[in-house]
Short mmCIF file of C-alpha atoms in Angstrom, two decimals:
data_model
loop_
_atom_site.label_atom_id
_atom_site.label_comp_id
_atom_site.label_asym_id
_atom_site.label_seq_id
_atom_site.Cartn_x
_atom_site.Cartn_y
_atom_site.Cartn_z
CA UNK A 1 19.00 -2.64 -14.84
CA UNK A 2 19.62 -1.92 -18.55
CA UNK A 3 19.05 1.41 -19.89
CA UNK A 4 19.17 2.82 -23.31
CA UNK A 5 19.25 6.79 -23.19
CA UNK A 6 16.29 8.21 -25.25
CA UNK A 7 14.76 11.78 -25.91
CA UNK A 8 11.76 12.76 -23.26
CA UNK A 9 9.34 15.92 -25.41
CA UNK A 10 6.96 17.60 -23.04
CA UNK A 11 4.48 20.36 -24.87
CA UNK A 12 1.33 20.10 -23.20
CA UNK A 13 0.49 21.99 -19.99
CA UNK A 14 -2.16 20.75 -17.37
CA UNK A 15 -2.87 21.44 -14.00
CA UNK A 16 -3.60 18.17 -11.69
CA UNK A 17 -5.73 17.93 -8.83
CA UNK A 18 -4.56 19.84 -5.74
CA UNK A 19 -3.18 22.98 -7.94
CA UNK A 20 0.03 21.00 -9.03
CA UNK A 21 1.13 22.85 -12.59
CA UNK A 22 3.22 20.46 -14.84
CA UNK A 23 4.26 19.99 -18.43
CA UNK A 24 3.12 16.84 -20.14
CA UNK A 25 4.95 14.83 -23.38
CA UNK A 26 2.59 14.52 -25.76
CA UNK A 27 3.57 10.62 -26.33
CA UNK A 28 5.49 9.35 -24.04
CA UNK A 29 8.54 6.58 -25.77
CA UNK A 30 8.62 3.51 -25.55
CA UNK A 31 12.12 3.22 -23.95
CA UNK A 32 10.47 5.02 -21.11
CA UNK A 33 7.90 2.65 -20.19
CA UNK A 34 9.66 -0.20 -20.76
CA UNK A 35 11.73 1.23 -18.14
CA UNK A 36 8.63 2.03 -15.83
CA UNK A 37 7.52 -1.39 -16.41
CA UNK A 38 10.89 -3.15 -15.22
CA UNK A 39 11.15 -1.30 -12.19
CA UNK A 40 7.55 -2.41 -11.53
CA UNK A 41 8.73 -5.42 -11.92
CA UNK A 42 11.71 -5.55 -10.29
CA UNK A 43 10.02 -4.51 -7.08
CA UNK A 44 7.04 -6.86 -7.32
CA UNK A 45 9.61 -9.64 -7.41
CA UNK A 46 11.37 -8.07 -4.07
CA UNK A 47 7.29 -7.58 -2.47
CA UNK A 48 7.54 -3.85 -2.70
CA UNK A 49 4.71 -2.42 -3.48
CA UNK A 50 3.76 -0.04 -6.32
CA UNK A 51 0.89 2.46 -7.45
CA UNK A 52 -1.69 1.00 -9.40
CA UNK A 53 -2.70 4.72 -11.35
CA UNK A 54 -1.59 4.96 -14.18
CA UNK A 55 2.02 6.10 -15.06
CA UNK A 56 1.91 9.51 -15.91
CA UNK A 57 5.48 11.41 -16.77
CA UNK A 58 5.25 14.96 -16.17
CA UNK A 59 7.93 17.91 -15.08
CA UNK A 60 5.88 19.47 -12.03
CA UNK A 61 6.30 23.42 -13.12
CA UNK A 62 4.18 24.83 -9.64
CA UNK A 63 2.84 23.56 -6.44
CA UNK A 64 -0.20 25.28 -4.49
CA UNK A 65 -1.17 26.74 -8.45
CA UNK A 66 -4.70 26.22 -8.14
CA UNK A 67 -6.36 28.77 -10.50
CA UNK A 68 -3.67 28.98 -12.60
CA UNK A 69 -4.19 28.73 -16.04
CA UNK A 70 -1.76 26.64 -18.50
CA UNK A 71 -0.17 28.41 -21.23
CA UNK A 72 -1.41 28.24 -24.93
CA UNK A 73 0.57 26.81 -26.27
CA UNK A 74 2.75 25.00 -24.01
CA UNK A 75 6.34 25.03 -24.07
CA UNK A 76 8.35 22.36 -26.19
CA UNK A 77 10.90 21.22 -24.10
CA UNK A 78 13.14 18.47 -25.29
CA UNK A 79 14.97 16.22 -22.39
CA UNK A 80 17.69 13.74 -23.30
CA UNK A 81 17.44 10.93 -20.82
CA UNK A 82 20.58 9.41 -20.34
CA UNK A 83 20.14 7.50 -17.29
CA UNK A 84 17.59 7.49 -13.55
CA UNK A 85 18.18 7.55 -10.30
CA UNK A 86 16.86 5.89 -6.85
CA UNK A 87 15.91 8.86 -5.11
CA UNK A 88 14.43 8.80 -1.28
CA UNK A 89 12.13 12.00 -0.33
CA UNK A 90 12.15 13.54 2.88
CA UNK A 91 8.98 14.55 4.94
CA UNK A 92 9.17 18.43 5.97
CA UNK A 93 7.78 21.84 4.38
CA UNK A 94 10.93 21.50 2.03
CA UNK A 95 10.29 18.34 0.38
CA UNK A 96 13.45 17.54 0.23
CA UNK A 97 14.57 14.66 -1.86
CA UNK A 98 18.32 11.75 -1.54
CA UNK A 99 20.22 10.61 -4.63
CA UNK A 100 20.60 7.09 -3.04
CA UNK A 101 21.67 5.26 -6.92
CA UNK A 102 22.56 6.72 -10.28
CA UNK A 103 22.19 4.48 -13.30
CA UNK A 104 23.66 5.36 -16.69
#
């Protein structure tokens, strides 16, 4: 599928239901969910199904954080996207996750 690298800016902090700590971008670009929206896409067209929420890009900081509070302010950190991958998670306590595809 076509990519284009762009620049991914996280700087707000949140903690999500079920004490999961991440870092937010503030807006998230456009190259980003035009790419979210093509893999949607692409795997409609093949019957896979996908989640309905909505797409929320995040860099998970802290699992099992409930209680925590999120640092004022939150840390800028800039993220230069120059391509995805298919990755396949594992069940276990390690959460272990496959490279199966790189795309640049």
């Amino acid at each position: 599928m076509p990519f284009a690298p762009f620049e991914l800016r996280f700087g707000r902090a949140a903690l999500w239901p079920h004490g999961v700590a991440v870092l937010e971008p503030n807006h998230a670009p456009a190259r980003l969910l035009a790419l979210h929206a093509a893999l949607a896409a692409a795997l409609s067209e093949q019957g896979v199904a996908t989640d309905a929420r909505p797409y929320r890009p995040h860099v998970t900081l802290a699992r099992r954080a409930a209680g925590a509070l999120a640092p004022e302010p939150a840390p800028l950190l800039r993220w230069r996207i120059g391509g995805y991958a298919l990755m396949e998670s594992t069940l276990g306590a390690d959460g272990a996750y496959r490279v199966v595809q790189r795309y640049t």
